[in-house]
Coordinates of N, CA and C in Angstrom, one line a residue:
M1 N -6.5 0.5 18.2 CA -6.5 2.0 18.2 C -7.8 2.6 17.8
D2 N -8.1 3.8 18.2 CA -9.4 4.4 17.8 C -9.3 5.0 16.4
D3 N -10.5 5.4 15.9 CA -10.5 5.9 14.5 C -9.6 7.1 14.3
E4 N -9.5 8.0 15.3 CA -8.6 9.2 15.1 C -7.2 8.8 14.8
L5 N -6.7 7.9 15.7 CA -5.3 7.4 15.5 C -5.1 6.6 14.3
N6 N -6.0 5.7 13.9 CA -5.9 4.9 12.7 C -5.9 5.8 11.5
A7 N -6.7 6.9 11.5 CA -6.7 7.8 10.3 C -5.4 8.6 10.2
L8 N -4.8 8.8 11.4 CA -3.5 9.6 11.4 C -2.3 8.8 11.0
R9 N -2.3 7.5 11.2 CA -1.1 6.7 11.1 C -0.3 6.8 9.8
R10 N -1.0 6.8 8.7 CA -0.4 6.8 7.3 C -0.2 8.1 6.7
T11 N -0.6 9.2 7.4 CA -0.6 10.5 6.8 C 0.9 11.0 6.5
G12 N 1.9 10.4 7.1 CA 3.2 10.8 6.7 C 3.8 10.1 5.5
M13 N 3.0 9.2 4.9 CA 3.5 8.3 3.8 C 3.1 8.9 2.5
R14 N 4.0 8.9 1.5 CA 3.6 9.3 0.2 C 2.8 8.2 -0.5
W15 N 3.3 6.9 -0.4 CA 2.6 5.7 -0.9 C 2.9 4.6 0.1
N16 N 2.1 3.6 0.1 CA 2.1 2.5 1.0 C 2.9 1.4 0.5
T17 N 4.2 1.7 0.1 CA 5.1 0.7 -0.5 C 6.5 1.3 -0.5
P18 N 7.5 0.5 -0.4 CA 8.9 1.1 -0.4 C 9.2 1.5 -1.9
L19 N 9.2 2.8 -2.1 CA 9.3 3.3 -3.5 C 9.8 4.8 -3.4
S20 N 10.8 5.1 -4.2 CA 11.3 6.4 -4.3 C 10.6 7.2 -5.5
E21 N 10.8 8.5 -5.6 CA 10.2 9.2 -6.7 C 10.8 8.8 -8.0
P22 N 12.1 8.7 -8.2 CA 12.7 8.2 -9.5 C 12.2 6.8 -9.8
H23 N 12.1 5.9 -8.9 CA 11.7 4.6 -9.1 C 10.2 4.6 -9.6
A24 N 9.4 5.4 -9.0 CA 8.0 5.5 -9.4 C 7.9 6.0 -10.9
E25 N 8.7 7.0 -11.2 CA 8.7 7.5 -12.6 C 9.1 6.4 -13.6
L26 N 10.1 5.7 -13.2 CA 10.6 4.6 -14.1 C 9.5 3.6 -14.3
L27 N 8.8 3.2 -13.3 CA 7.7 2.2 -13.4 C 6.6 2.7 -14.3
L28 N 6.2 4.0 -14.1 CA 5.2 4.6 -15.0 C 5.6 4.6 -16.4
D29 N 6.9 4.9 -16.7 CA 7.4 4.9 -18.0 C 7.2 3.5 -18.6
R30 N 7.6 2.5 -17.9 CA 7.5 1.1 -18.4 C 6.1 0.6 -18.6
M31 N 5.1 1.3 -18.0 CA 3.7 0.9 -18.2 C 3.2 1.4 -19.5
A32 N 3.9 2.3 -20.2 CA 3.5 2.8 -21.5 C 2.0 3.3 -21.5
L33 N 1.7 4.2 -20.6 CA 0.3 4.6 -20.4 C -0.1 5.5 -21.6
G34 N -1.4 5.3 -22.0 CA -2.0 6.1 -23.0 C -3.5 6.1 -22.8
E35 N -4.3 5.7 -23.8 CA -5.7 5.7 -23.7 C -6.1 4.3 -23.2
G36 N -7.4 4.1 -22.9 CA -7.9 2.9 -22.4 C -8.3 3.0 -20.9
H37 N -8.3 1.9 -20.2 CA -8.8 1.9 -18.8 C -7.7 1.3 -17.9
L38 N -7.3 2.0 -16.9 CA -6.4 1.6 -15.9 C -7.1 1.4 -14.5
V39 N -6.9 0.2 -13.9 CA -7.5 0.0 -12.6 C -6.4 -0.4 -11.6
D40 N -6.5 0.2 -10.4 CA -5.6 -0.1 -9.3 C -6.3 -1.0 -8.3
L41 N -6.0 -2.2 -8.2 CA -6.7 -3.1 -7.3 C -6.0 -3.2 -6.0
G42 N -6.6 -2.7 -4.9 CA -6.0 -2.6 -3.6 C -5.2 -1.2 -3.6
C43 N -5.9 -0.2 -4.0 CA -5.2 1.1 -4.3 C -4.9 1.9 -3.1
G44 N -5.5 1.7 -2.0 CA -5.3 2.6 -0.8 C -5.7 4.0 -1.2
W45 N -4.8 5.0 -1.0 CA -5.1 6.3 -1.4 C -4.7 6.6 -2.9
G46 N -4.0 5.7 -3.5 CA -3.8 5.7 -4.9 C -2.8 6.8 -5.4
E47 N -1.7 7.1 -4.7 CA -0.8 8.1 -5.2 C -0.2 7.8 -6.5
L48 N 0.2 6.6 -6.8 CA 0.8 6.2 -8.1 C -0.3 6.3 -9.1
L49 N -1.5 5.9 -8.8 CA -2.7 6.0 -9.7 C -2.9 7.5 -10.1
L50 N -2.9 8.4 -9.2 CA -3.1 9.8 -9.4 C -2.0 10.3 -10.4
R51 N -0.8 9.9 -10.2 CA 0.3 10.3 -11.1 C 0.1 9.7 -12.5
A52 N -0.4 8.5 -12.6 CA -0.7 8.0 -13.9 C -1.8 8.8 -14.6
A53 N -2.8 9.2 -13.8 CA -3.9 10.0 -14.4 C -3.3 11.3 -14.9
A54 N -2.4 11.9 -14.2 CA -1.8 13.2 -14.6 C -1.0 13.0 -15.8
R55 N -0.3 11.9 -16.0 CA 0.5 11.7 -17.2 C -0.3 11.4 -18.4
A56 N -1.4 10.8 -18.3 CA -2.2 10.3 -19.5 C -3.6 10.8 -19.3
P57 N -3.9 12.0 -19.7 CA -5.3 12.6 -19.6 C -6.4 11.8 -20.3
G58 N -6.0 11.0 -21.3 CA -7.0 10.3 -22.1 C -7.3 8.9 -21.4
L59 N -6.7 8.6 -20.3 CA -6.8 7.3 -19.6 C -8.0 7.4 -18.7
R60 N -8.8 6.4 -18.7 CA -9.9 6.2 -17.7 C -9.3 5.5 -16.5
V61 N -9.4 6.1 -15.3 CA -8.7 5.6 -14.2 C -9.6 5.3 -13.0
T62 N -9.4 4.1 -12.4 CA -10.2 3.6 -11.3 C -9.4 3.0 -10.3
G63 N -9.7 3.3 -9.0 CA -9.0 2.7 -7.9 C -10.0 2.0 -7.0
V64 N -9.7 0.8 -6.6 CA -10.6 -0.1 -5.9 C -10.0 -0.6 -4.6
D65 N -10.7 -0.4 -3.5 CA -10.2 -0.8 -2.2 C -11.4 -0.8 -1.2
T66 N -11.2 -1.4 0.0 CA -12.2 -1.4 1.0 C -11.8 -0.4 2.1
D67 N -10.6 0.2 2.0 CA -10.1 1.1 3.1 C -10.8 2.5 2.8
V68 N -11.8 2.8 3.6 CA -12.6 4.0 3.4 C -11.7 5.3 3.6
T69 N -10.9 5.2 4.7 CA -10.0 6.3 4.9 C -9.0 6.6 3.8
G70 N -8.5 5.6 3.2 CA -7.6 5.7 2.1 C -8.3 6.3 0.9
L71 N -9.5 5.8 0.6 CA -10.3 6.2 -0.5 C -10.6 7.7 -0.4
E72 N -11.0 8.1 0.8 CA -11.3 9.5 1.0 C -10.1 10.4 0.8
R73 N -9.0 9.9 1.2 CA -7.7 10.7 1.0 C -7.4 10.8 -0.5
G74 N -7.6 9.7 -1.3 CA -7.4 9.7 -2.7 C -8.4 10.6 -3.4
R75 N -9.7 10.6 -3.0 CA -10.6 11.5 -3.7 C -10.3 13.0 -3.4
A76 N -9.8 13.3 -2.2 CA -9.5 14.7 -1.9 C -8.3 15.1 -2.7
A77 N -7.3 14.2 -2.9 CA -6.1 14.5 -3.6 C -6.4 14.7 -5.1
A78 N -7.3 13.9 -5.6 CA -7.7 14.0 -7.0 C -8.4 15.3 -7.3
A79 N -9.3 15.7 -6.3 CA -10.0 17.0 -6.5 C -9.1 18.2 -6.4
E80 N -8.1 18.1 -5.5 CA -7.1 19.2 -5.3 C -6.3 19.3 -6.6
R81 N -5.9 18.2 -7.3 CA -5.1 18.3 -8.4 C -5.9 18.4 -9.7
G82 N -7.2 18.4 -9.7 CA -8.0 18.6 -10.8 C -8.0 17.3 -11.7
L83 N -7.9 16.1 -11.1 CA -7.8 14.9 -11.8 C -9.1 14.1 -11.7
T84 N -9.5 13.4 -12.8 CA -10.7 12.6 -12.8 C -10.3 11.1 -12.5
V85 N -10.5 10.7 -11.3 CA -10.2 9.3 -10.8 C -11.4 8.8 -10.1
N86 N -11.9 7.6 -10.4 CA -13.0 7.0 -9.7 C -12.5 6.1 -8.6
F87 N -12.6 6.5 -7.4 CA -12.2 5.7 -6.2 C -13.4 5.0 -5.8
T88 N -13.4 3.6 -5.8 CA -14.6 2.8 -5.6 C -14.3 1.9 -4.4
E89 N -15.3 1.9 -3.4 CA -15.2 1.0 -2.3 C -15.8 -0.3 -2.6
A90 N -14.9 -1.3 -2.8 CA -15.3 -2.7 -3.1 C -14.2 -3.6 -2.9
D91 N -14.5 -4.9 -2.9 CA -13.5 -6.0 -2.7 C -12.7 -6.1 -4.1
A92 N -11.5 -5.7 -4.1 CA -10.7 -5.7 -5.4 C -10.7 -7.1 -6.0
A93 N -10.7 -8.1 -5.2 CA -10.6 -9.5 -5.8 C -11.8 -9.8 -6.6
T94 N -12.9 -9.1 -6.5 CA -14.1 -9.4 -7.3 C -14.2 -8.6 -8.6
W95 N -13.2 -7.7 -8.9 CA -13.2 -6.9 -10.1 C -13.3 -7.9 -11.3
D96 N -14.3 -7.6 -12.2 CA -14.4 -8.5 -13.3 C -14.6 -7.8 -14.7
V97 N -14.1 -6.5 -14.7 CA -14.2 -5.8 -16.0 C -12.8 -5.8 -16.6
P98 N -12.6 -6.3 -17.8 CA -11.3 -6.4 -18.5 C -10.8 -5.0 -18.7
V99 N -9.5 -4.7 -18.5 CA -8.9 -3.4 -18.7 C -7.6 -3.6 -19.5
E100 N -7.1 -2.5 -20.0 CA -5.8 -2.5 -20.8 C -4.6 -2.4 -19.9
R101 N -4.8 -1.7 -18.7 CA -3.7 -1.5 -17.8 C -4.2 -1.8 -16.3
A102 N -3.3 -2.3 -15.5 CA -3.7 -2.5 -14.1 C -2.5 -2.3 -13.2
F103 N -2.7 -1.9 -12.0 CA -1.7 -1.9 -10.9 C -2.2 -2.9 -9.8
C104 N -1.3 -3.6 -9.2 CA -1.7 -4.4 -8.0 C -0.3 -4.5 -7.2
I105 N -0.2 -3.6 -6.2 CA 1.1 -3.5 -5.5 C 0.8 -3.8 -4.0
G106 N 1.5 -4.8 -3.6 CA 1.4 -5.2 -2.2 C 0.0 -5.7 -1.8
A107 N -0.8 -6.2 -2.7 CA -2.2 -6.6 -2.5 C -2.5 -8.0 -2.9
A108 N -1.4 -8.8 -3.1 CA -1.7 -10.2 -3.5 C -2.6 -10.9 -2.5
H109 N -2.5 -10.5 -1.2 CA -3.3 -11.2 -0.2 C -4.8 -11.2 -0.5
I110 N -5.3 -10.2 -1.2 CA -6.7 -10.1 -1.5 C -7.2 -11.2 -2.4
F111 N -6.3 -11.8 -3.1 CA -6.6 -13.0 -3.9 C -6.3 -14.3 -3.2
G112 N -5.6 -14.2 -2.1 CA -5.3 -15.4 -1.4 C -3.8 -15.8 -1.4
S113 N -3.1 -15.6 -2.5 CA -1.7 -15.9 -2.6 C -1.1 -15.2 -3.8
T114 N 0.2 -15.3 -3.9 CA 0.8 -14.7 -5.1 C 0.4 -15.4 -6.4
K115 N 0.4 -16.7 -6.4 CA 0.1 -17.4 -7.6 C -1.4 -17.2 -8.0
A116 N -2.3 -17.1 -7.0 CA -3.7 -16.9 -7.3 C -3.9 -15.4 -7.8
A117 N -3.1 -14.5 -7.3 CA -3.2 -13.1 -7.7 C -2.7 -13.0 -9.2
L118 N -1.6 -13.6 -9.5 CA -1.1 -13.5 -10.9 C -2.1 -14.2 -11.9
E119 N -2.7 -15.2 -11.5 CA -3.7 -15.9 -12.3 C -5.0 -15.1 -12.4
G120 N -5.5 -14.5 -11.3 CA -6.6 -13.7 -11.3 C -6.4 -12.4 -12.1
L121 N -5.3 -11.8 -12.0 CA -5.0 -10.6 -12.7 C -4.8 -10.8 -14.2
A122 N -4.5 -12.0 -14.6 CA -4.5 -12.3 -16.1 C -5.9 -12.3 -16.7
R123 N -6.9 -12.5 -15.9 CA -8.3 -12.4 -16.4 C -8.7 -10.9 -16.4
V124 N -8.1 -10.1 -15.5 CA -8.4 -8.6 -15.5 C -7.8 -8.0 -16.7
V125 N -6.5 -8.4 -17.0 CA -5.8 -7.8 -18.2 C -5.6 -8.9 -19.2
P126 N -6.6 -9.1 -20.1 CA -6.5 -10.2 -21.1 C -5.4 -9.8 -22.1
S127 N -5.2 -8.5 -22.4 CA -4.2 -8.0 -23.3 C -3.8 -6.6 -22.9
G128 N -2.6 -6.5 -22.5 CA -2.1 -5.2 -22.0 C -1.0 -5.3 -21.0
R129 N -0.9 -4.4 -20.0 CA 0.2 -4.4 -19.1 C -0.3 -4.4 -17.6
L130 N 0.5 -5.0 -16.8 CA 0.2 -5.0 -15.3 C 1.4 -4.6 -14.6
L131 N 1.3 -3.7 -13.7 CA 2.4 -3.3 -12.7 C 2.1 -4.1 -11.4
Y132 N 2.9 -5.1 -11.1 CA 2.6 -6.0 -10.0 C 3.8 -5.8 -9.0
G133 N 3.4 -5.5 -7.8 CA 4.4 -5.4 -6.7 C 4.2 -6.5 -5.6
D134 N 5.2 -7.2 -5.2 CA 5.0 -8.3 -4.2 C 6.3 -8.5 -3.5
G135 N 6.1 -9.0 -2.2 CA 7.3 -9.3 -1.4 C 7.9 -10.6 -1.8
F136 N 9.2 -10.7 -1.5 CA 9.9 -12.0 -1.8 C 11.0 -12.1 -0.8
W137 N 11.5 -13.3 -0.6 CA 12.6 -13.5 0.3 C 13.9 -13.1 -0.4
A138 N 14.6 -12.1 0.0 CA 15.8 -11.6 -0.5 C 17.0 -12.4 0.2
A139 N 16.7 -13.0 1.3 CA 17.7 -13.8 2.1 C 16.9 -14.8 2.9
P140 N 17.5 -15.9 3.2 CA 16.7 -16.9 4.0 C 16.1 -16.3 5.2
P141 N 14.8 -16.5 5.4 CA 14.1 -15.9 6.6 C 14.3 -16.7 7.9
N142 N 14.4 -16.0 9.0 CA 14.4 -16.7 10.3 C 13.0 -17.0 10.7
P143 N 12.8 -17.8 11.7 CA 11.4 -18.2 12.1 C 10.5 -17.0 12.4
A144 N 11.0 -15.9 12.9 CA 10.1 -14.8 13.2 C 9.6 -14.2 11.9
A145 N 10.5 -14.0 10.9 CA 10.1 -13.5 9.6 C 9.0 -14.4 9.0
L146 N 9.3 -15.7 9.1 CA 8.3 -16.6 8.5 C 6.9 -16.5 9.2
E147 N 6.9 -16.3 10.5 CA 5.7 -16.1 11.2 C 5.0 -14.8 10.8
I148 N 5.7 -13.7 10.6 CA 5.1 -12.5 10.2 C 4.5 -12.5 8.8
F149 N 5.3 -13.0 7.8 CA 4.9 -12.9 6.4 C 4.3 -14.2 5.8
G150 N 4.5 -15.3 6.6 CA 3.8 -16.5 6.1 C 4.7 -17.4 5.2
P151 N 4.3 -18.7 5.2 CA 5.2 -19.6 4.4 C 5.0 -19.5 2.9
D152 N 4.0 -18.8 2.4 CA 3.7 -18.7 1.0 C 4.6 -17.7 0.3
T153 N 5.3 -16.9 1.0 CA 6.2 -15.9 0.4 C 7.3 -16.6 -0.5
L154 N 7.5 -16.2 -1.7 CA 8.4 -16.8 -2.6 C 9.7 -16.2 -2.7
T155 N 10.7 -16.9 -3.2 CA 12.0 -16.3 -3.6 C 11.7 -15.5 -4.9
L156 N 12.7 -14.7 -5.3 CA 12.6 -13.9 -6.5 C 12.5 -14.8 -7.8
P157 N 13.3 -15.8 -7.9 CA 13.1 -16.7 -9.1 C 11.8 -17.4 -9.1
E158 N 11.3 -17.8 -7.9 CA 10.0 -18.4 -7.8 C 8.9 -17.5 -8.2
L159 N 9.0 -16.2 -7.8 CA 8.0 -15.2 -8.2 C 8.0 -15.0 -9.7
L160 N 9.2 -14.9 -10.4 CA 9.2 -14.8 -11.8 C 8.6 -16.0 -12.5
D161 N 8.9 -17.2 -12.0 CA 8.3 -18.4 -12.5 C 6.8 -18.4 -12.4
A162 N 6.3 -17.9 -11.3 CA 4.8 -17.9 -11.1 C 4.2 -16.9 -12.1
A163 N 4.9 -15.8 -12.4 CA 4.3 -14.9 -13.4 C 4.3 -15.5 -14.8
V164 N 5.3 -16.2 -15.2 CA 5.4 -16.8 -16.5 C 4.4 -18.0 -16.6
D165 N 4.2 -18.7 -15.5 CA 3.3 -19.8 -15.5 C 1.8 -19.3 -15.6
A166 N 1.6 -18.1 -15.2 CA 0.2 -17.5 -15.3 C 0.0 -16.9 -16.6
G167 N 1.0 -17.0 -17.5 CA 0.8 -16.5 -18.9 C 1.3 -15.1 -19.2
W168 N 2.1 -14.6 -18.2 CA 2.7 -13.2 -18.4 C 4.1 -13.3 -19.0
R169 N 4.5 -12.2 -19.7 CA 5.9 -12.0 -20.1 C 6.4 -10.9 -19.1
V170 N 7.6 -11.0 -18.6 CA 8.2 -10.1 -17.7 C 8.9 -9.0 -18.6
L171 N 8.3 -7.8 -18.6 CA 8.8 -6.7 -19.4 C 9.8 -5.9 -18.7
H172 N 9.7 -5.9 -17.3 CA 10.6 -5.1 -16.5 C 10.6 -5.7 -15.1
L173 N 11.8 -5.7 -14.5 CA 12.0 -6.1 -13.1 C 12.8 -5.1 -12.4
S174 N 12.4 -4.6 -11.3 CA 13.3 -3.9 -10.4 C 12.8 -4.2 -8.9
T175 N 13.7 -3.9 -8.0 CA 13.4 -4.2 -6.6 C 13.7 -3.0 -5.8
A176 N 12.9 -2.9 -4.7 CA 13.2 -1.8 -3.7 C 14.5 -1.9 -3.1
D177 N 15.3 -0.8 -3.0 CA 16.6 -0.8 -2.4 C 16.4 -0.5 -0.9
Q178 N 17.6 -0.6 -0.2 CA 17.5 -0.5 1.3 C 17.0 0.9 1.7
L179 N 17.4 2.0 1.0 CA 17.0 3.3 1.4 C 15.5 3.4 1.2
E180 N 14.9 2.8 0.1 CA 13.5 2.8 0.0 C 12.8 2.1 1.1
W181 N 13.3 1.0 1.5 CA 12.7 0.2 2.6 C 12.8 1.0 3.9
D182 N 14.0 1.6 4.2 CA 14.1 2.3 5.5 C 13.2 3.5 5.5
D183 N 13.0 4.2 4.4 CA 12.1 5.3 4.3 C 10.7 4.9 4.5
F184 N 10.3 3.8 3.9 CA 9.0 3.3 4.0 C 8.7 2.9 5.5
E185 N 9.6 2.2 6.1 CA 9.3 1.8 7.5 C 9.3 3.0 8.4
S186 N 10.1 4.0 8.1 CA 10.2 5.2 9.0 C 8.9 6.0 8.8
T187 N 8.5 6.3 7.5 CA 7.3 7.1 7.3 C 6.0 6.4 7.7
S188 N 6.0 5.1 7.7 CA 4.8 4.4 8.2 C 4.6 4.6 9.7
K189 N 5.6 5.0 10.4 CA 5.5 5.2 11.8 C 5.6 6.7 12.2
A190 N 5.9 7.5 11.2 CA 6.3 8.9 11.5 C 5.2 9.7 12.2
A191 N 3.9 9.6 11.7 CA 2.8 10.4 12.2 C 2.5 10.0 13.7
W192 N 2.6 8.7 14.0 CA 2.4 8.3 15.4 C 3.6 8.7 16.3
Q193 N 4.8 8.6 15.7 CA 5.9 9.1 16.5 C 5.8 10.6 16.9
E194 N 5.4 11.4 15.9 CA 5.2 12.8 16.2 C 4.1 13.0 17.2
W195 N 3.0 12.3 17.0 CA 1.9 12.4 18.0 C 2.3 12.0 19.4
L196 N 3.1 11.0 19.5 CA 3.6 10.5 20.8 C 4.5 11.6 21.5
L197 N 5.3 12.3 20.7 CA 6.1 13.4 21.3 C 5.3 14.5 21.9
V198 N 4.1 14.8 21.2 CA 3.3 15.9 21.7 C 2.3 15.4 22.8
H199 N 1.9 14.1 22.8 CA 0.9 13.6 23.8 C 1.5 12.5 24.6
P200 N 2.6 12.7 25.3 CA 3.1 11.5 26.1 C 2.3 11.1 27.2
A201 N 1.4 11.9 27.7 CA 0.6 11.6 28.9 C -0.8 11.1 28.4
D202 N -1.1 11.1 27.2 CA -2.4 10.7 26.7 C -2.7 9.2 27.1
P203 N -3.9 8.8 27.5 CA -4.2 7.4 27.9 C -3.8 6.4 26.8
R204 N -3.9 6.9 25.6 CA -3.6 5.9 24.5 C -2.1 5.8 24.2
A205 N -1.3 6.7 24.8 CA 0.1 6.7 24.5 C 0.9 5.4 24.8
P206 N 0.6 4.6 25.9 CA 1.3 3.4 26.1 C 1.1 2.4 24.9
R207 N -0.2 2.3 24.4 CA -0.4 1.3 23.3 C 0.3 1.8 22.1
V208 N 0.3 3.1 21.8 CA 1.0 3.6 20.6 C 2.5 3.3 20.7
R209 N 3.0 3.6 21.9 CA 4.5 3.4 22.1 C 4.8 1.9 21.9
A210 N 4.0 1.0 22.5 CA 4.3 -0.4 22.4 C 4.3 -0.9 21.0
W211 N 3.3 -0.4 20.2 CA 3.1 -0.8 18.8 C 4.3 -0.3 18.0
L212 N 4.7 0.9 18.2 CA 5.9 1.5 17.5 C 7.2 0.7 17.8
D213 N 7.4 0.5 19.1 CA 8.6 -0.2 19.5 C 8.7 -1.6 19.0
E214 N 7.6 -2.3 19.0 CA 7.5 -3.7 18.5 C 7.8 -3.7 17.0
R215 N 7.1 -2.8 16.3 CA 7.3 -2.8 14.8 C 8.8 -2.5 14.5
Q216 N 9.4 -1.6 15.2 CA 10.8 -1.2 14.9 C 11.7 -2.4 15.2
R217 N 11.4 -3.1 16.3 CA 12.2 -4.3 16.6 C 12.1 -5.4 15.6
Q218 N 10.8 -5.6 15.1 CA 10.6 -6.6 14.1 C 11.4 -6.3 12.8
Y219 N 11.3 -5.0 12.4 CA 12.0 -4.6 11.2 C 13.5 -4.8 11.3
V220 N 14.1 -4.3 12.3 CA 15.5 -4.3 12.4 C 16.1 -5.7 12.7
R221 N 15.4 -6.5 13.5 CA 15.9 -7.8 13.9 C 15.4 -8.9 13.0
D222 N 14.2 -8.8 12.4 CA 13.7 -10.0 11.7 C 13.6 -9.9 10.2
Y223 N 13.4 -8.7 9.6 CA 13.2 -8.8 8.2 C 13.9 -7.7 7.4
R224 N 14.6 -6.8 8.0 CA 15.4 -5.8 7.3 C 16.5 -6.5 6.5
G225 N 16.5 -6.4 5.2 CA 17.4 -7.1 4.3 C 17.0 -8.5 4.0
V226 N 15.9 -9.0 4.6 CA 15.5 -10.3 4.4 C 14.2 -10.4 3.4
L227 N 13.3 -9.5 3.7 CA 12.1 -9.4 2.8 C 12.4 -8.3 1.8
G228 N 12.3 -8.7 0.5 CA 12.4 -7.7 -0.6 C 11.1 -7.4 -1.1
L229 N 11.0 -6.4 -2.0 CA 9.8 -6.0 -2.7 C 10.2 -5.9 -4.2
A230 N 9.5 -6.7 -5.0 CA 9.8 -6.7 -6.5 C 8.7 -5.9 -7.2
Y231 N 9.1 -5.1 -8.2 CA 8.1 -4.5 -9.0 C 8.3 -5.1 -10.4
L232 N 7.2 -5.7 -10.9 CA 7.2 -6.4 -12.2 C 6.3 -5.6 -13.1
V233 N 6.7 -5.2 -14.3 CA 5.8 -4.8 -15.4 C 5.6 -6.0 -16.3
L234 N 4.4 -6.5 -16.3 CA 4.1 -7.8 -17.0 C 3.2 -7.5 -18.2
G235 N 3.4 -8.2 -19.2 CA 2.6 -8.0 -20.4 C 2.0 -9.3 -20.9
R236 N 0.9 -9.1 -21.7 CA 0.2 -10.3 -22.3 C -0.2 -9.9 -23.7

């Protein structure tokens, strides 16, 4: 897709993860935010990071990502809300400044695997708390789901074991419910669906329609109720 459509696609999303407003507030509560430095590795546009900054004015807040469009959206939102957040374009896996708090949600792939992420993040947060979000198999996957998400996806018990093996204590565990998943999948397609209704004869419309239809088929047939998303607040 071209730059215009790529920039449009996620504009209907509050955050790029299956998460409700009450669930987000719960996670921020469990992070016990105060002073110190909070970094969000793989932040995208950093909506949860912005809310953390609003909660804890004494917190130094940094978001790191390579997605320029997402970073620009985050900077604009921070300016609009009068928040001081440093959105940095960089490979989040190379972050080497120790912090007291960190977020890493849906971004384990930047480290290579879940286990590598949990080990790497232990170096980022030598003492403090990490909000870690990652996919897990909530039910046995079919071959199509395995092909989409890869053989390294863990079950929930395996994910918790990996966290403990990396030196973390699990302070909080919650998982995205079905409504959060359905809303996430719908909002991830919403802006393109609206565009398609207005521009059905656009030369780009067949590609957009095919992408949307395939994504919907994959979700409903292959991984709805099969892939879960766990939110862990981990401490060291």
